[in-house]
Short mmCIF file of C-alpha atoms in Angstrom, two decimals:
data_model
loop_
_atom_site.label_atom_id
_atom_site.label_comp_id
_atom_site.label_asym_id
_atom_site.label_seq_id
_atom_site.Cartn_x
_atom_site.Cartn_y
_atom_site.Cartn_z
CA UNK A 14 40.47 83.83 49.83
CA UNK A 15 41.29 84.96 53.31
CA UNK A 16 40.75 88.54 52.44
CA UNK A 17 37.58 87.66 50.84
CA UNK A 18 36.37 85.82 53.87
CA UNK A 19 37.11 88.59 56.16
CA UNK A 20 35.24 91.03 53.87
CA UNK A 21 32.40 88.68 53.94
CA UNK A 22 32.32 88.50 57.90
CA UNK A 23 32.74 92.32 58.11
CA UNK A 24 29.81 92.74 55.71
CA UNK A 25 27.25 90.64 57.32
CA UNK A 26 28.82 91.48 60.72
CA UNK A 27 27.90 94.36 63.09
CA UNK A 28 29.68 96.93 60.79
CA UNK A 29 27.88 95.99 57.60
CA UNK A 30 24.46 95.85 59.18
CA UNK A 31 25.05 99.32 60.80
CA UNK A 32 26.25 100.80 57.55
CA UNK A 33 23.50 99.20 55.46
CA UNK A 34 20.89 100.62 57.93
CA UNK A 35 22.31 104.12 57.85
CA UNK A 36 22.62 104.09 54.03
CA UNK A 37 19.15 102.73 53.88
CA UNK A 38 17.67 105.65 55.97
CA UNK A 39 19.29 108.21 53.72
CA UNK A 40 18.26 106.34 50.53
CA UNK A 41 14.52 106.22 51.57
CA UNK A 42 14.50 109.68 52.92
CA UNK A 43 16.12 110.83 49.43
CA UNK A 44 13.35 108.78 47.50
CA UNK A 45 10.72 110.54 49.62
CA UNK A 46 12.10 113.97 48.89
CA UNK A 47 12.36 113.27 45.03
CA UNK A 48 8.61 111.98 45.09
CA UNK A 49 7.56 115.21 46.87
CA UNK A 50 9.53 117.25 44.31
CA UNK A 51 8.05 115.42 41.37
CA UNK A 52 4.45 115.85 42.67
CA UNK A 53 5.08 119.58 43.16
CA UNK A 54 6.54 119.98 39.95
CA UNK A 55 3.95 118.11 37.89
CA UNK A 56 1.29 120.13 39.55
CA UNK A 57 2.91 123.27 38.79
CA UNK A 58 3.67 122.50 35.29
CA UNK A 59 -0.12 121.42 34.78
CA UNK A 60 -1.42 124.52 36.42
CA UNK A 61 0.61 126.76 34.09
CA UNK A 62 -0.42 124.99 30.98
CA UNK A 63 -3.80 125.07 32.38
CA UNK A 64 -3.73 128.83 32.82
CA UNK A 65 -2.33 129.15 29.32
CA UNK A 66 -4.60 127.51 27.28
CA UNK A 67 -7.80 127.71 29.32
CA UNK A 68 -8.38 124.12 30.69
CA UNK A 69 -7.04 121.37 32.71
CA UNK A 70 -4.18 119.53 31.13
CA UNK A 71 -2.86 116.05 31.77
CA UNK A 72 0.75 116.38 31.33
CA UNK A 73 0.93 112.54 31.12
CA UNK A 74 -1.44 112.13 28.30
CA UNK A 75 -0.12 110.89 24.97
CA UNK A 76 0.09 113.50 22.46
CA UNK A 77 1.31 113.82 18.75
CA UNK A 78 3.88 116.52 17.76
CA UNK A 79 2.67 118.72 15.14
CA UNK A 80 4.79 119.87 12.43
CA UNK A 81 6.20 123.37 13.50
CA UNK A 82 5.83 124.65 9.95
CA UNK A 83 2.12 123.89 9.85
CA UNK A 84 1.57 126.10 12.91
CA UNK A 85 2.30 129.24 10.83
CA UNK A 86 -0.77 128.55 8.59
CA UNK A 87 -3.07 127.20 11.42
CA UNK A 88 -6.38 128.97 11.33
CA UNK A 89 -9.01 126.51 12.62
CA UNK A 90 -10.34 125.42 16.14
CA UNK A 91 -9.33 128.73 18.07
CA UNK A 92 -9.63 128.70 21.81
CA UNK A 93 -10.11 132.06 23.41
CA UNK A 94 -8.72 132.64 26.87
CA UNK A 95 -9.58 136.04 28.82
CA UNK A 96 -7.04 137.11 31.07
CA UNK A 97 -6.68 140.25 33.32
CA UNK A 98 -4.59 141.84 30.56
CA UNK A 99 -5.83 140.66 27.12
CA UNK A 100 -7.17 137.96 25.10
CA UNK A 101 -5.06 135.07 24.17
CA UNK A 102 -5.95 132.89 21.15
CA UNK A 103 -4.30 129.43 20.98
CA UNK A 104 -4.85 126.89 18.47
CA UNK A 105 -5.44 122.99 19.48
CA UNK A 106 -2.22 122.24 17.78
CA UNK A 107 -0.29 124.75 19.99
CA UNK A 108 -1.86 123.29 23.08
CA UNK A 109 -0.82 119.78 22.09
CA UNK A 110 2.69 120.93 21.43
CA UNK A 111 2.82 122.68 24.93
CA UNK A 112 1.49 119.27 26.55
CA UNK A 113 4.14 117.17 24.67
CA UNK A 114 7.05 119.78 25.78
CA UNK A 115 5.64 119.44 29.49
CA UNK A 116 5.79 115.68 29.23
CA UNK A 117 9.24 115.79 27.87
CA UNK A 118 10.45 117.89 30.66
CA UNK A 119 8.99 115.65 33.08
CA UNK A 120 10.59 112.57 31.54
CA UNK A 121 14.03 114.21 31.56
CA UNK A 122 13.62 115.52 34.94
CA UNK A 123 12.67 111.85 36.13
CA UNK A 124 15.58 110.20 34.28
CA UNK A 125 18.31 112.65 36.03
CA UNK A 126 16.50 112.44 39.18
CA UNK A 127 16.91 108.67 39.18
CA UNK A 128 20.51 108.88 38.10
CA UNK A 129 21.27 111.47 40.83
CA UNK A 130 19.25 109.06 43.30
CA UNK A 131 21.66 106.01 42.45
CA UNK A 132 24.65 108.11 42.77
CA UNK A 133 23.22 109.48 46.12
CA UNK A 134 22.65 105.79 47.36
CA UNK A 135 26.32 104.71 46.30
CA UNK A 136 27.86 107.71 48.18
CA UNK A 137 25.77 107.30 51.20
CA UNK A 138 26.68 103.48 51.44
CA UNK A 139 30.53 104.39 50.93
CA UNK A 140 30.18 107.22 53.60
CA UNK A 141 28.27 104.76 56.09
CA UNK A 142 30.82 102.06 55.54
CA UNK A 143 33.66 104.77 56.29
CA UNK A 144 31.80 106.36 59.42
CA UNK A 145 31.29 102.85 61.13
CA UNK A 146 34.74 101.62 60.94
CA UNK A 147 35.90 103.15 64.05
CA UNK A 148 33.03 101.99 66.34
CA UNK A 149 32.97 98.62 64.84
CA UNK A 150 37.03 98.21 65.09
CA UNK A 151 36.29 99.03 69.06
CA UNK A 152 33.73 96.56 69.35
CA UNK A 153 35.65 93.96 67.30
CA UNK A 154 38.67 94.51 69.73
CA UNK A 155 36.25 93.99 72.78
CA UNK A 156 35.17 90.73 71.10
CA UNK A 157 38.34 89.28 70.50
CA UNK A 158 39.67 89.82 73.88
CA UNK A 159 36.43 88.56 75.25
CA UNK A 160 37.05 85.16 73.29
CA UNK A 161 40.61 84.97 74.64
CA UNK A 162 39.87 85.52 78.40
CA UNK A 163 39.30 82.30 80.31
CA UNK A 164 39.57 81.20 84.13
CA UNK A 165 42.93 80.17 83.51
CA UNK A 166 44.17 83.47 82.37
CA UNK A 167 42.47 86.84 83.49
CA UNK A 168 45.67 89.00 83.07
CA UNK A 169 44.74 90.42 79.77
CA UNK A 170 43.12 93.97 79.42
CA UNK A 171 41.50 95.62 76.52
CA UNK A 172 42.98 99.12 77.41
CA UNK A 173 40.90 100.67 74.44
CA UNK A 174 42.28 103.98 73.26
CA UNK A 175 40.33 106.84 71.43
CA UNK A 176 37.71 109.41 72.58
CA UNK A 177 35.54 108.86 75.59
CA UNK A 178 32.34 107.52 74.36
CA UNK A 179 30.05 104.66 75.27
CA UNK A 180 32.11 101.86 73.80
CA UNK A 181 35.49 103.18 75.66
CA UNK A 182 33.32 103.30 78.80
CA UNK A 183 32.19 99.84 78.28
CA UNK A 184 36.08 98.63 77.81
CA UNK A 185 36.86 100.40 80.90
CA UNK A 186 34.15 98.63 83.03
CA UNK A 187 35.44 95.19 81.44
CA UNK A 188 38.79 95.70 82.46
CA UNK A 189 37.77 96.57 86.10
CA UNK A 190 35.55 93.55 86.11
CA UNK A 191 38.53 91.39 85.02
CA UNK A 192 40.77 92.87 87.56
CA UNK A 193 38.21 92.06 90.24
CA UNK A 194 37.79 88.45 88.82
CA UNK A 195 41.61 87.88 88.82
CA UNK A 196 41.85 88.88 92.37
CA UNK A 197 38.96 86.72 93.39
CA UNK A 198 40.35 83.57 91.73
CA UNK A 199 43.91 84.33 92.81
CA UNK A 200 42.80 84.79 96.52
CA UNK A 201 40.66 81.71 96.10
CA UNK A 202 43.48 79.37 94.68
CA UNK A 203 45.82 80.71 97.23
CA UNK A 204 43.74 80.03 99.97
CA UNK A 205 43.20 76.34 98.89
CA UNK A 206 46.96 75.91 98.21
CA UNK A 207 47.82 77.37 101.91
CA UNK A 208 44.82 75.39 103.62
CA UNK A 209 46.08 72.11 101.86
CA UNK A 210 49.58 72.66 102.71
CA UNK A 211 48.97 73.43 106.50
CA UNK A 212 46.55 70.59 106.80
CA UNK A 213 49.07 68.18 105.62
CA UNK A 214 51.30 68.52 108.40
CA UNK A 215 48.87 67.74 111.34
CA UNK A 216 47.32 64.73 109.22
CA UNK A 217 50.94 63.30 108.84
CA UNK A 218 51.44 63.70 112.56
CA UNK A 219 48.14 61.87 113.32
CA UNK A 220 48.91 59.22 110.78
CA UNK A 221 52.27 58.52 112.32
CA UNK A 222 50.67 58.46 115.81
CA UNK A 223 48.38 55.77 114.57
CA UNK A 224 50.66 53.59 112.72
CA UNK A 225 53.67 53.52 115.23
CA UNK A 226 51.72 51.76 117.96
CA UNK A 227 49.85 49.40 115.54
CA UNK A 228 53.05 48.39 113.99
CA UNK A 229 54.54 47.74 117.45
CA UNK A 230 51.77 45.61 118.67
CA UNK A 231 51.06 48.05 121.56
CA UNK A 232 47.32 48.40 120.46
CA UNK A 233 44.92 45.94 122.07
CA UNK A 234 43.31 43.48 119.84
CA UNK A 235 39.75 44.86 120.63
CA UNK A 236 40.72 48.28 119.61
CA UNK A 237 42.73 47.55 116.49
CA UNK A 238 39.45 47.61 114.07
CA UNK A 239 38.75 51.17 115.32
CA UNK A 240 42.48 51.95 114.87
CA UNK A 241 42.53 50.72 111.23
CA UNK A 242 39.21 52.56 110.50
CA UNK A 243 40.91 55.73 111.80
CA UNK A 244 43.83 55.21 109.48
CA UNK A 245 41.82 54.51 106.51
CA UNK A 246 40.14 57.95 107.18
CA UNK A 247 43.56 59.51 107.54
CA UNK A 248 44.62 58.26 104.41
CA UNK A 249 41.50 59.58 102.87
CA UNK A 250 42.14 62.84 104.25
CA UNK A 251 45.66 62.75 102.99
CA UNK A 252 44.61 61.80 99.34
CA UNK A 253 41.92 64.55 99.43
CA UNK A 254 44.48 67.37 100.47
CA UNK A 255 46.95 66.05 97.97
CA UNK A 256 44.16 66.21 95.06
CA UNK A 257 43.23 69.72 96.21
CA UNK A 258 46.91 70.88 95.91
CA UNK A 259 47.20 69.28 92.57
CA UNK A 260 44.06 70.97 91.26
CA UNK A 261 45.33 74.35 92.48
CA UNK A 262 48.94 73.70 90.83
CA UNK A 263 47.58 72.62 87.60
CA UNK A 264 45.74 75.94 87.06
CA UNK A 265 49.01 77.69 86.20
CA UNK A 266 51.14 75.58 83.97
CA UNK A 267 53.33 77.77 81.81
CA UNK A 268 54.36 77.02 78.23
CA UNK A 269 57.79 76.47 79.02
CA UNK A 270 56.83 73.51 81.52
CA UNK A 271 55.52 71.60 78.51
CA UNK A 272 57.79 69.20 76.38
CA UNK A 273 57.45 66.50 73.79
CA UNK A 274 55.78 63.55 75.20
CA UNK A 275 54.99 60.19 73.95
CA UNK A 276 51.55 59.72 74.91
CA UNK A 277 51.22 56.17 74.00
CA UNK A 278 54.13 55.33 76.37
CA UNK A 279 52.64 57.33 79.17
CA UNK A 280 49.45 55.06 78.62
CA UNK A 281 51.31 52.05 78.80
CA UNK A 282 52.95 52.99 82.06
CA UNK A 283 49.77 53.81 83.66
CA UNK A 284 48.28 50.61 82.50
CA UNK A 285 51.15 48.62 84.19
CA UNK A 286 50.69 50.67 87.49
CA UNK A 287 46.84 49.77 87.56
CA UNK A 288 47.55 46.14 86.58
CA UNK A 289 47.49 44.73 89.94
CA UNK A 290 44.27 46.49 90.94
CA UNK A 291 42.40 45.25 87.68
CA UNK A 292 43.57 41.82 87.96
CA UNK A 293 42.16 41.72 91.70
CA UNK A 294 38.77 42.55 90.38
CA UNK A 295 39.06 40.25 87.16
CA UNK A 296 38.94 43.11 84.94
CA UNK A 297 39.67 42.40 81.03
CA UNK A 298 41.63 45.06 79.58
CA UNK A 299 41.36 45.65 75.90
CA UNK A 300 43.79 48.02 74.16
CA UNK A 301 44.20 49.60 70.73
CA UNK A 302 46.58 52.22 69.17
CA UNK A 303 48.96 52.19 72.05
CA UNK A 304 51.69 50.13 70.47
CA UNK A 305 53.21 53.14 68.30
CA UNK A 306 54.51 56.52 69.43
CA UNK A 307 52.17 59.25 69.52
CA UNK A 308 53.71 62.65 70.74
CA UNK A 309 51.86 65.53 72.25
CA UNK A 310 53.14 68.87 73.59
CA UNK A 311 52.43 68.73 77.28
CA UNK A 312 53.82 68.51 80.89
CA UNK A 313 55.06 65.03 81.30
CA UNK A 314 54.44 64.61 85.09
CA UNK A 315 50.93 66.30 84.97
CA UNK A 316 49.57 64.50 82.05
CA UNK A 317 50.76 61.13 83.47
CA UNK A 318 48.41 62.11 86.63
CA UNK A 319 45.61 62.83 84.36
CA UNK A 320 45.99 59.41 82.43
CA UNK A 321 46.32 57.54 85.53
CA UNK A 322 43.33 59.07 87.22
CA UNK A 323 41.15 58.16 84.14
CA UNK A 324 42.35 54.62 84.16
CA UNK A 325 42.02 54.11 88.10
CA UNK A 326 38.24 55.73 87.54
CA UNK A 327 37.66 53.07 85.09
CA UNK A 328 39.00 50.18 87.52
CA UNK A 329 37.17 51.75 90.65
CA UNK A 330 33.83 52.44 89.14
CA UNK A 331 33.56 48.96 87.47
CA UNK A 332 31.79 45.75 88.09
CA UNK A 333 33.82 42.44 89.05
CA UNK A 334 34.81 40.36 86.03
CA UNK A 335 33.99 43.45 83.73
CA UNK A 336 36.29 44.90 81.07
CA UNK A 337 38.02 48.28 80.40
CA UNK A 338 38.82 49.47 76.85
CA UNK A 339 41.55 51.73 76.07
CA UNK A 340 41.72 53.36 72.57
CA UNK A 341 44.40 55.92 71.24
CA UNK A 342 44.15 57.23 67.95
CA UNK A 343 45.31 60.34 65.71
CA UNK A 344 42.55 62.34 64.20
CA UNK A 345 44.18 64.99 62.11
CA UNK A 346 46.05 67.43 64.18
CA UNK A 347 44.37 65.93 67.51
CA UNK A 348 45.07 62.85 69.56
CA UNK A 349 42.02 61.30 71.30
CA UNK A 350 42.37 58.90 74.27
CA UNK A 351 39.21 57.03 74.82
CA UNK A 352 38.53 54.86 77.94
CA UNK A 353 35.47 52.71 78.59
CA UNK A 354 34.33 50.58 81.37
CA UNK A 355 31.39 48.09 82.20
CA UNK A 356 30.46 50.01 85.07
CA UNK A 357 27.18 51.31 86.44
CA UNK A 358 24.64 52.80 83.96
CA UNK A 359 24.45 56.63 83.82
CA UNK A 360 22.04 58.74 82.37
CA UNK A 361 23.01 61.76 80.33
CA UNK A 362 22.02 64.27 83.15
CA UNK A 363 24.04 62.38 85.76
CA UNK A 364 27.10 62.35 83.53
CA UNK A 365 27.32 66.12 83.14
CA UNK A 366 28.06 66.54 86.87
CA UNK A 367 30.73 63.79 87.13
CA UNK A 368 33.43 66.28 86.67
CA UNK A 369 32.38 68.44 89.52
CA UNK A 370 34.36 68.35 92.73
CA UNK A 371 33.16 65.49 95.09
CA UNK A 372 30.78 64.14 92.57
CA UNK A 373 30.95 60.57 92.47
CA UNK A 374 27.59 59.81 91.05
CA UNK A 375 24.73 58.44 93.23
CA UNK A 376 25.09 54.98 92.42
CA UNK A 377 28.90 54.85 93.09
CA UNK A 378 28.21 56.71 96.42
CA UNK A 379 25.52 54.42 97.52
CA UNK A 380 27.76 51.46 96.65
CA UNK A 381 30.63 52.51 98.89
CA UNK A 382 33.09 52.85 95.91
CA UNK A 383 36.33 54.13 97.25
CA UNK A 384 37.76 57.59 96.07
CA UNK A 385 37.80 61.39 96.83
CA UNK A 386 35.21 62.28 94.06
CA UNK A 387 38.25 64.61 92.54
CA UNK A 388 39.84 62.29 90.06
CA UNK A 389 37.84 63.61 87.01
CA UNK A 390 37.90 67.05 88.54
CA UNK A 391 41.62 67.14 88.42
CA UNK A 392 41.57 65.51 84.70
CA UNK A 393 39.43 68.36 83.47
CA UNK A 394 41.92 71.11 85.43
CA UNK A 395 44.77 69.48 83.82
CA UNK A 396 43.01 69.29 80.18
CA UNK A 397 42.07 73.05 80.56
CA UNK A 398 45.77 74.00 81.37
CA UNK A 399 46.66 71.95 78.40
CA UNK A 400 44.04 73.51 75.85
CA UNK A 401 42.73 70.09 75.73
CA UNK A 402 38.96 68.86 75.92
CA UNK A 403 37.63 66.43 78.32
CA UNK A 404 34.33 64.72 77.32
CA UNK A 405 32.60 62.17 79.71
CA UNK A 406 29.45 60.53 78.22
CA UNK A 407 27.56 57.31 79.02
CA UNK A 408 28.75 53.78 77.20
CA UNK A 409 27.14 52.13 74.62
CA UNK A 410 25.86 49.46 76.57
CA UNK A 411 26.90 50.31 80.22
CA UNK A 412 29.38 52.24 82.24
CA UNK A 413 31.07 55.39 81.14
CA UNK A 414 33.45 56.41 78.13
CA UNK A 415 35.86 59.25 79.02
CA UNK A 416 37.61 60.90 76.06
CA UNK A 417 40.70 63.31 76.42
CA UNK A 418 41.44 65.24 73.13
CA UNK A 419 45.02 66.83 72.94
CA UNK A 420 46.85 69.00 70.51
CA UNK A 421 49.20 66.48 68.47
CA UNK A 422 52.85 67.65 67.85
CA UNK A 423 53.45 69.42 64.65
CA UNK A 424 56.48 67.47 63.98
#
C-alpha cells in the first residue's frame, strides 16, 4: 500500500509530469513523421501506377481481385500506354489487380507503422522516466529539507552532491541563505538574553532602593503614592524582562530535557495557584477531564509556565462575576487543553494578533488591564519548542478560547 502510494505521488508529481511531457513530445513528433512518410509513400505508389496504366489511380478505391488464371486468356478492353521506349498494353483486370496490390501494401505499411509507433511511445515513456530520476531526486531532497527547516532549527543543510548544474547551484544558495538566517536568529536571541540579564541587576537595585525606605517608614506621607507608583513600574519592568528571558530560553529546548508529565496534574496545580485571583473577581471555574491522568512528553517546568499563562490570561482578561471553562481531553494521539472565558468580545481579525509580543488587544489596553502583553507570546514559543499547536479564537458568546494541542505519550 505504501509503495503504491509513493509511486502514485511520484507519477503525479514533478517527475511524472516532466517524463510525460518529454514522452508526449517524442510521440507527437513520431506521429508527424509517420504521417508525412505515409503521404509521400501513397503519392509515390499512385504516381507509379498512373505511369504504368496510363491514368490516375486511387490506391484507396475498393477493387475486386481477379482470378490470376483468367488473366492468361484476357483479351478484351485493352488500354494502350505510349512510353518513350515502347507501347505497353495492359488489360482492365490487370490494372485492378495493381491497384489492389498497392492498397494491400499501404495497409500492411500502416499496420506495422502503428505497431512501431506504440513501441516507440512505450520506449520513450520508459526512457523519459529514467532520465528524469536524477533531477527529480535532487528537487525532492531540497523540498524535504525545506519542510523540516523552521525558525527553531536552522542548522540543517542540503549539501547536495553531484554535477554542477542549476539544481546544485540552487541547493548551494539555499545553504548559504540558511547559514545567514541561523546567524541572524542566533544574534537576535543572544542580544535579547544578554540585554535582559544585564537589565535585571539595575532594576533589582532600584526596587530595593524604593522598598527599603518605604518599609522603614522613612518616606513622607505625601510622597508615598509616588513611591508606590514607581514600585509598580519597576515590578512590571522586572516581569517584562523575566518574560523576555523565558522566550529566549524556550526557543532552545533539547529532546533530553523532556520527560513524561501528567498534564492533568499540572492543570490542577496551576488552577490552585490562580484560585485566589479568580475568587477575588468572583469568577466561576468549570473544569472537565482533569481528574484522570493524561501524560505528555514535555519539559515539566516549561509546560507549567505555559499552562499558568493561559489560565492567568483567562482571569486577567475577564469581567467580574464571569466564568472560566477548562477542558482537557485526549483525541487520538493528541491531547487538547481548551480554556475559555467570559471576557471582552474579539473579532476574528483581532484574535490573530494576540500572540504577537506586547499585543493585548485594543479593549484590554483601553481598560487598563494589567499585564506585559507577552503571556500568549510565551505560550506560543513554548508550544513551538514542543512541536505543539496553539490556537486562539473568539468564544462562542464572548471572550476567548485558547487551545493548546500536544502530542500524547505512546505508552
